[in-house]
Amino acid sequence: MSSGRPRATSRSTIAEAATELFLERGFAETTIADITQRAGVSRSSFFNYFSSKSAVLWAALDDAIHSAVEALRAGAAPSAALRAAAVHIQADSLALAIIHGSVMGLSDELADERAIRTGILSRAVSDSLVSTGMARLEADVHAAALSATVFAAIWAWAASDAPRPALSGLVDRALGAAGASR
Amino acid sequence: MSSGRPRATSRSTIAEAATELFLERGFAETTIADITQRAGVSRSSFFNYFSSKSAVLWAALDDAIHSAVEALRAGAAPSAALRAAAVHIQADSLALAIIHGSVMGLSDELADERAIRTGILSRAVSDSLVSTGMARLEADVHAAALSATVFAAIWAWAASDAPRPALSGLVDRALGAAGASR
């Protein structure tokens, strides 16, 4: 999807309206009707871009995770698959939610949703390591460290003062901590 | 209220009845009323031991996680806190659920619940590492690997043929993979 097309504009308009409302009222108190009214779009337009209220925050990251899982299944090396996915993440709504999680009433939800996605990525990485001959126990532990890199980098990126460092640099630093060269 | 059995026996009777029913009917189709009827205990007796149907599987592990988080907050070294917690886990119902997850209709729930608990432990370990001076990014990555050790060990233990190896030995092996000596 190229920038400047109507689709991209509607999508970002919805995401901006939703993020504003989450900040003003809290996540739980904001309805999809509130979001479509603020954004000036129809309900069907909302569901054209997002499957749920929560997806406004997570859709960009979920697309990147989906790409990484596909790449791992196709035989990509774990650190390369994670680095490639992280480069394409455009997660401004999520970054705002991370910074303002307590104002939005989202701290617990963010932690659980982060953990579930770390688990999805970790299982894919573990399967990939097992397919190269590593035992499941060791694969699970290495996979947990590798998949945590993407989330540690996003959280560090969101928490950074402007101008934010490049997400890819933080991913490389996190991969270094995970001993990705092993 | 009590069926006259000692407390420890009631708890294990309820857990056994629940696990049988999850195997026979699936987790979603089993009600708490089904479990109390099979176990021959009252509803209030069930809630004396477990907060929910799901807690029958997770209560033992959650107790161990709670102990580990408390130990970390009190200043215990991460690998020591995780090893101490793992030694005390009595998770036979969970082990059966891991082995028979697809029969019980529990595969997705097990994966998400495992991920959420890994996240809880990981945040406690990361906070502990940050308090010793490690940067959050590196702490998150090391914490993910360390907290994954407990779950990797439990899943490996559940999947082992009888006689099962000691869980503590598997935890030590997983801690080795996580580079716990760093």
Short mmCIF file of C-alpha atoms in Angstrom, two decimals:
data_model
loop_
_atom_site.label_atom_id
_atom_site.label_comp_id
_atom_site.label_asym_id
_atom_site.label_seq_id
_atom_site.Cartn_x
_atom_site.Cartn_y
_atom_site.Cartn_z
CA MET A 1 0.00 0.00 0.00
CA SER A 2 1.67 3.25 -1.08
CA SER A 3 1.35 6.45 0.91
CA GLY A 4 -0.96 9.13 -0.44
CA ARG A 5 -3.67 6.69 -1.58
CA PRO A 6 -7.11 7.08 0.01
CA ARG A 7 -6.88 3.64 1.71
CA ALA A 8 -3.70 4.57 3.61
CA THR A 9 -5.21 7.90 4.65
CA SER A 10 -8.41 6.35 6.02
CA ARG A 11 -6.42 3.78 7.92
CA SER A 12 -4.16 6.33 9.57
CA THR A 13 -7.11 8.67 10.24
CA ILE A 14 -8.89 5.87 12.11
CA ALA A 15 -5.73 4.98 14.05
CA GLU A 16 -5.17 8.62 15.03
CA ALA A 17 -8.78 9.10 16.14
CA ALA A 18 -8.66 5.88 18.18
CA THR A 19 -5.39 6.82 19.87
CA GLU A 20 -6.73 10.27 20.78
CA LEU A 21 -9.85 8.73 22.32
CA PHE A 22 -7.86 6.10 24.24
CA LEU A 23 -5.83 8.97 25.74
CA GLU A 24 -8.89 11.11 26.53
CA ARG A 25 -11.27 8.43 27.86
CA GLY A 26 -9.23 5.28 28.39
CA PHE A 27 -9.24 2.17 26.22
CA ALA A 28 -12.14 0.38 27.94
CA GLU A 29 -14.46 3.40 27.76
CA THR A 30 -13.88 4.02 24.03
CA THR A 31 -16.29 2.27 21.64
CA ILE A 32 -15.82 1.56 17.94
CA ALA A 33 -18.77 3.96 17.34
CA ASP A 34 -16.79 6.70 19.15
CA ILE A 35 -13.81 6.03 16.88
CA THR A 36 -15.74 6.03 13.59
CA GLN A 37 -17.57 9.23 14.60
CA ARG A 38 -14.31 11.02 15.46
CA ALA A 39 -12.61 9.77 12.28
CA GLY A 40 -15.65 10.55 10.10
CA VAL A 41 -15.78 7.08 8.56
CA SER A 42 -18.41 4.33 8.47
CA ARG A 43 -18.43 1.25 10.67
CA SER A 44 -17.76 -0.95 7.63
CA SER A 45 -14.78 1.24 6.79
CA PHE A 46 -13.39 0.60 10.29
CA PHE A 47 -13.69 -3.16 9.83
CA ASN A 48 -12.07 -2.85 6.44
CA TYR A 49 -8.83 -2.01 8.22
CA PHE A 50 -9.09 -3.42 11.75
CA SER A 51 -10.73 -6.53 13.18
CA SER A 52 -11.30 -4.98 16.63
CA LYS A 53 -10.57 -1.98 18.83
CA SER A 54 -7.44 -3.69 20.09
CA ALA A 55 -6.24 -4.32 16.51
CA VAL A 56 -5.79 -0.55 16.06
CA LEU A 57 -2.81 -0.88 18.40
CA TRP A 58 -1.54 -4.27 17.31
CA ALA A 59 -2.27 -4.60 13.57
CA ALA A 60 1.08 -3.20 12.37
CA LEU A 61 3.05 -5.42 14.74
CA ASP A 62 0.87 -8.44 13.96
CA ASP A 63 1.56 -7.98 10.24
CA ALA A 64 5.30 -7.96 11.01
CA ILE A 65 5.00 -11.06 13.23
CA HIS A 66 3.02 -12.85 10.52
CA SER A 67 5.77 -12.07 7.99
CA ALA A 68 8.45 -13.33 10.38
CA VAL A 69 6.58 -16.59 11.06
CA GLU A 70 6.14 -17.17 7.31
CA ALA A 71 9.85 -16.48 6.70
CA LEU A 72 10.84 -18.89 9.49
CA ARG A 73 8.61 -21.62 8.03
CA ALA A 74 10.23 -21.00 4.66
CA GLY A 75 13.64 -21.68 6.22
CA ALA A 76 14.99 -18.20 7.03
CA ALA A 77 17.54 -17.97 9.85
CA PRO A 78 15.82 -16.74 13.05
CA SER A 79 17.87 -13.58 13.61
CA ALA A 80 17.51 -12.60 9.93
CA ALA A 81 13.74 -13.18 9.99
CA LEU A 82 13.32 -11.10 13.15
CA ARG A 83 15.54 -8.29 11.87
CA ALA A 84 13.63 -8.16 8.56
CA ALA A 85 10.28 -8.02 10.35
CA ALA A 86 11.36 -5.29 12.76
CA VAL A 87 12.57 -3.02 9.97
CA HIS A 88 9.03 -2.83 8.54
CA ILE A 89 7.17 -2.14 11.78
CA GLN A 90 5.19 1.10 11.74
CA ALA A 91 3.70 0.98 15.20
CA ASP A 92 3.09 4.59 16.22
CA SER A 93 -0.29 3.82 17.84
CA LEU A 94 1.31 1.00 19.82
CA ALA A 95 4.22 3.24 20.82
CA LEU A 96 1.77 5.84 22.18
CA ALA A 97 -0.06 3.09 24.06
CA ILE A 98 3.23 1.88 25.57
CA ILE A 99 4.17 5.39 26.72
CA HIS A 100 0.69 6.27 27.99
CA GLY A 101 -0.45 2.79 29.02
CA SER A 102 -1.49 3.80 32.52
CA VAL A 103 -3.47 6.84 31.26
CA MET A 104 -5.23 4.63 28.71
CA GLY A 105 -5.96 1.99 31.37
CA LEU A 106 -4.02 -0.48 29.26
CA SER A 107 -1.02 -1.58 31.36
CA ASP A 108 -2.27 -5.12 32.08
CA GLU A 109 -3.61 -5.63 28.57
CA LEU A 110 -0.32 -4.45 27.02
CA ALA A 111 1.67 -6.87 29.17
CA ASP A 112 -0.54 -9.86 28.36
CA GLU A 113 -0.77 -9.05 24.64
CA ARG A 114 3.01 -8.58 24.49
CA ALA A 115 3.49 -11.95 26.20
CA ILE A 116 1.08 -13.76 23.86
CA ARG A 117 2.83 -12.35 20.78
CA THR A 118 6.26 -13.17 22.21
CA GLY A 119 4.92 -16.72 22.62
CA ILE A 120 3.70 -16.91 19.00
CA LEU A 121 7.07 -15.74 17.68
CA SER A 122 8.94 -17.95 20.15
CA ARG A 123 7.13 -21.12 19.03
CA ALA A 124 7.94 -20.36 15.39
CA VAL A 125 11.61 -19.72 16.21
CA SER A 126 11.77 -22.87 18.37
CA ASP A 127 10.27 -25.00 15.57
CA SER A 128 12.86 -23.54 13.21
CA LEU A 129 15.73 -24.36 15.59
CA VAL A 130 14.38 -27.90 16.17
CA SER A 131 14.26 -28.42 12.39
CA THR A 132 18.01 -27.73 12.30
CA GLY A 133 18.62 -30.45 14.91
CA MET A 134 18.51 -28.60 18.24
CA ALA A 135 16.71 -30.36 21.13
CA ARG A 136 13.33 -28.80 22.06
CA LEU A 137 14.44 -27.73 25.54
CA GLU A 138 17.42 -25.73 24.29
CA ALA A 139 15.43 -24.48 21.27
CA ASP A 140 12.67 -23.12 23.56
CA VAL A 141 15.18 -21.18 25.66
CA HIS A 142 17.10 -19.71 22.71
CA ALA A 143 13.81 -18.94 20.92
CA ALA A 144 12.49 -17.06 23.97
CA ALA A 145 15.57 -14.83 24.03
CA LEU A 146 15.48 -14.22 20.27
CA SER A 147 11.77 -13.45 20.10
CA ALA A 148 12.05 -11.17 23.13
CA THR A 149 14.48 -9.02 21.13
CA VAL A 150 11.75 -7.58 18.91
CA PHE A 151 9.58 -6.61 21.87
CA ALA A 152 12.44 -5.31 24.00
CA ALA A 153 13.50 -3.14 21.05
CA ILE A 154 9.96 -1.79 20.44
CA TRP A 155 9.48 -0.97 24.14
CA ALA A 156 12.91 0.72 24.29
CA TRP A 157 12.10 2.60 21.07
CA ALA A 158 8.73 3.81 22.40
CA ALA A 159 10.30 4.96 25.65
CA SER A 160 13.13 6.89 23.93
CA ASP A 161 13.20 10.68 23.92
CA ALA A 162 12.78 12.37 20.53
CA PRO A 163 14.49 12.10 18.13
CA ARG A 164 13.96 8.36 18.52
CA PRO A 165 16.84 6.06 17.58
CA ALA A 166 16.17 3.75 14.61
CA LEU A 167 14.24 0.63 15.64
CA SER A 168 16.61 -1.51 13.57
CA GLY A 169 19.58 -0.35 15.67
CA LEU A 170 17.77 -1.32 18.87
CA VAL A 171 16.88 -4.72 17.39
CA ASP A 172 20.55 -5.29 16.54
CA ARG A 173 21.54 -4.34 20.09
CA ALA A 174 18.90 -6.72 21.52
CA LEU A 175 20.01 -9.52 19.18
CA GLY A 176 23.54 -8.97 20.47
CA ALA A 177 22.29 -9.42 24.03
CA ALA A 178 20.54 -12.64 22.95
CA GLY A 179 23.78 -14.01 21.57
CA ALA A 180 22.28 -14.20 18.07
CA SER A 181 25.60 -15.25 16.59
CA ARG A 182 25.39 -18.65 18.30
CA MET B 1 -19.07 -28.08 53.50
CA SER B 2 -16.38 -30.70 53.80
CA SER B 3 -16.91 -34.25 52.60
CA GLY B 4 -15.07 -35.40 55.70
CA ARG B 5 -11.84 -36.10 53.82
CA PRO B 6 -8.58 -34.42 54.83
CA ARG B 7 -7.96 -31.14 52.95
CA ALA B 8 -5.04 -32.43 50.90
CA THR B 9 -7.12 -35.37 49.69
CA SER B 10 -10.05 -33.18 48.66
CA ARG B 11 -7.78 -30.99 46.60
CA SER B 12 -6.22 -33.88 44.74
CA THR B 13 -9.60 -35.61 44.35
CA ILE B 14 -11.00 -32.51 42.67
CA ALA B 15 -7.94 -32.19 40.43
CA GLU B 16 -8.17 -35.85 39.39
CA ALA B 17 -11.90 -35.63 38.65
CA ALA B 18 -11.39 -32.45 36.61
CA THR B 19 -8.53 -33.95 34.60
CA GLU B 20 -10.58 -37.10 33.83
CA LEU B 21 -13.49 -34.97 32.63
CA PHE B 22 -11.25 -32.71 30.50
CA LEU B 23 -9.95 -35.89 28.81
CA GLU B 24 -13.42 -37.40 28.35
CA ARG B 25 -15.38 -34.31 27.25
CA GLY B 26 -12.86 -31.59 26.52
CA PHE B 27 -12.06 -28.57 28.67
CA ALA B 28 -14.73 -26.23 27.25
CA GLU B 29 -17.54 -28.77 27.68
CA THR B 30 -16.71 -29.55 31.33
CA THR B 31 -18.50 -27.45 33.95
CA ILE B 32 -17.54 -26.90 37.57
CA ALA B 33 -20.80 -28.71 38.46
CA ASP B 34 -19.58 -31.73 36.47
CA ILE B 35 -16.31 -31.67 38.43
CA THR B 36 -17.89 -31.37 41.90
CA GLN B 37 -20.37 -34.16 41.06
CA ARG B 38 -17.59 -36.50 39.88
CA ALA B 39 -15.40 -35.64 42.87
CA GLY B 40 -18.27 -35.92 45.35
CA VAL B 41 -17.64 -32.48 46.87
CA SER B 42 -19.69 -29.30 47.22
CA ARG B 43 -19.33 -26.22 45.04
CA SER B 44 -17.97 -24.24 48.00
CA SER B 45 -15.38 -26.96 48.54
CA PHE B 46 -14.23 -26.53 44.92
CA PHE B 47 -13.78 -22.79 45.40
CA ASN B 48 -11.94 -23.46 48.64
CA TYR B 49 -9.10 -24.86 46.55
CA PHE B 50 -9.43 -23.35 43.05
CA SER B 51 -10.58 -19.95 41.79
CA SER B 52 -11.75 -21.31 38.41
CA LYS B 53 -11.84 -24.36 36.15
CA SER B 54 -8.58 -23.22 34.58
CA ALA B 55 -6.93 -22.89 38.01
CA VAL B 56 -7.14 -26.68 38.43
CA LEU B 57 -4.41 -26.86 35.80
CA TRP B 58 -2.42 -23.77 36.73
CA ALA B 59 -2.70 -23.35 40.53
CA ALA B 60 0.44 -25.36 41.38
CA LEU B 61 2.54 -23.53 38.81
CA ASP B 62 1.05 -20.15 39.78
CA ASP B 63 2.02 -20.78 43.41
CA ALA B 64 5.59 -21.48 42.27
CA ILE B 65 5.65 -18.37 40.07
CA HIS B 66 4.34 -16.27 42.95
CA SER B 67 7.14 -17.57 45.19
CA ALA B 68 9.75 -16.83 42.54
CA VAL B 69 8.47 -13.26 42.01
CA GLU B 70 8.53 -12.66 45.78
CA ALA B 71 12.08 -14.04 46.01
CA LEU B 72 13.23 -11.82 43.12
CA ARG B 73 11.69 -8.74 44.78
CA ALA B 74 13.50 -9.67 47.98
CA GLY B 75 16.80 -9.64 46.07
CA ALA B 76 17.39 -13.29 45.16
CA ALA B 77 19.55 -13.97 42.10
CA PRO B 78 17.32 -14.82 39.10
CA SER B 79 18.66 -18.30 38.37
CA ALA B 80 18.51 -19.24 42.07
CA ALA B 81 14.92 -17.95 42.39
CA LEU B 82 13.79 -19.88 39.31
CA ARG B 83 15.56 -23.07 40.38
CA ALA B 84 14.02 -22.87 43.87
CA ALA B 85 10.53 -22.37 42.42
CA ALA B 86 10.84 -25.21 39.94
CA VAL B 87 11.87 -27.70 42.61
CA HIS B 88 8.53 -27.24 44.38
CA ILE B 89 6.24 -27.54 41.36
CA GLN B 90 3.70 -30.35 41.64
CA ALA B 91 1.91 -29.94 38.35
CA ASP B 92 0.52 -33.35 37.41
CA SER B 93 -2.78 -31.96 36.11
CA LEU B 94 -0.90 -29.46 33.98
CA ALA B 95 1.43 -32.18 32.72
CA LEU B 96 -1.57 -34.26 31.62
CA ALA B 97 -3.04 -31.19 29.90
CA ILE B 98 0.26 -30.60 28.06
CA ILE B 99 0.40 -34.20 26.85
CA HIS B 100 -3.29 -34.42 25.94
CA GLY B 101 -3.87 -30.77 25.01
CA SER B 102 -5.43 -31.52 21.64
CA VAL B 103 -7.79 -34.16 23.10
CA MET B 104 -8.86 -31.70 25.80
CA GLY B 105 -9.33 -28.93 23.21
CA LEU B 106 -6.77 -26.89 25.11
CA SER B 107 -3.84 -26.35 22.72
CA ASP B 108 -4.46 -22.62 22.09
CA GLU B 109 -5.31 -21.91 25.72
CA LEU B 110 -2.18 -23.70 26.94
CA ALA B 111 0.02 -21.69 24.58
CA ASP B 112 -1.50 -18.33 25.58
CA GLU B 113 -1.51 -19.13 29.32
CA ARG B 114 2.12 -20.30 29.10
CA ALA B 115 3.06 -17.06 27.32
CA ILE B 116 1.27 -14.85 29.86
CA ARG B 117 3.02 -16.61 32.76
CA THR B 118 6.39 -16.42 31.00
CA GLY B 119 5.71 -12.68 30.68
CA ILE B 120 4.93 -12.30 34.40
CA LEU B 121 8.12 -14.09 35.39
CA SER B 122 10.13 -12.26 32.73
CA ARG B 123 9.07 -8.81 33.99
CA ALA B 124 10.08 -9.76 37.55
CA VAL B 125 13.46 -11.06 36.37
CA SER B 126 14.00 -7.98 34.16
CA ASP B 127 13.21 -5.63 37.08
CA SER B 128 15.71 -7.58 39.18
CA LEU B 129 18.43 -7.27 36.52
CA VAL B 130 17.72 -3.55 36.04
CA SER B 131 18.08 -3.05 39.80
CA THR B 132 21.63 -4.43 39.52
CA GLY B 133 22.46 -1.85 36.84
CA MET B 134 21.68 -3.63 33.55
CA ALA B 135 19.97 -1.52 30.84
CA ARG B 136 16.27 -2.40 30.27
CA LEU B 137 16.80 -3.63 26.70
CA GLU B 138 19.46 -6.17 27.67
CA ALA B 139 17.59 -7.04 30.88
CA ASP B 140 14.40 -7.85 28.90
CA VAL B 141 16.28 -10.19 26.57
CA HIS B 142 18.17 -12.03 29.34
CA ALA B 143 15.00 -12.19 31.44
CA ALA B 144 13.05 -13.75 28.57
CA ALA B 145 15.63 -16.51 28.21
CA LEU B 146 15.79 -17.14 31.97
CA SER B 147 12.03 -17.19 32.52
CA ALA B 148 11.58 -19.45 29.50
CA THR B 149 13.74 -22.04 31.26
CA VAL B 150 11.04 -22.97 33.77
CA PHE B 151 8.42 -23.49 31.05
CA ALA B 152 10.76 -25.28 28.65
CA ALA B 153 11.69 -27.64 31.51
CA ILE B 154 8.05 -28.31 32.46
CA TRP B 155 7.04 -28.99 28.85
CA ALA B 156 10.05 -31.30 28.38
CA TRP B 157 9.24 -33.03 31.68
CA ALA B 158 5.59 -33.56 30.69
CA ALA B 159 6.59 -34.96 27.30
CA SER B 160 9.15 -37.40 28.77
CA ASP B 161 8.50 -41.13 28.79
CA ALA B 162 8.10 -42.76 32.20
CA PRO B 163 10.06 -42.84 34.42
CA ARG B 164 10.23 -39.07 34.07
CA PRO B 165 13.57 -37.34 34.70
CA ALA B 166 13.65 -34.97 37.70
CA LEU B 167 12.25 -31.55 36.84
CA SER B 168 15.18 -29.90 38.64
CA GLY B 169 17.64 -31.58 36.27
CA LEU B 170 15.74 -30.26 33.25
CA VAL B 171 15.66 -26.78 34.78
CA ASP B 172 19.44 -26.90 35.25
CA ARG B 173 19.85 -27.99 31.62
CA ALA B 174 17.60 -25.13 30.45
CA LEU B 175 19.45 -22.62 32.65
CA GLY B 176 22.67 -23.82 31.02
CA ALA B 177 21.17 -23.09 27.59
CA ALA B 178 20.17 -19.62 28.81
CA GLY B 179 23.75 -18.89 29.85
CA ALA B 180 22.64 -18.48 33.46
CA SER B 181 26.22 -18.10 34.63
CA ARG B 182 26.49 -14.72 32.89
#
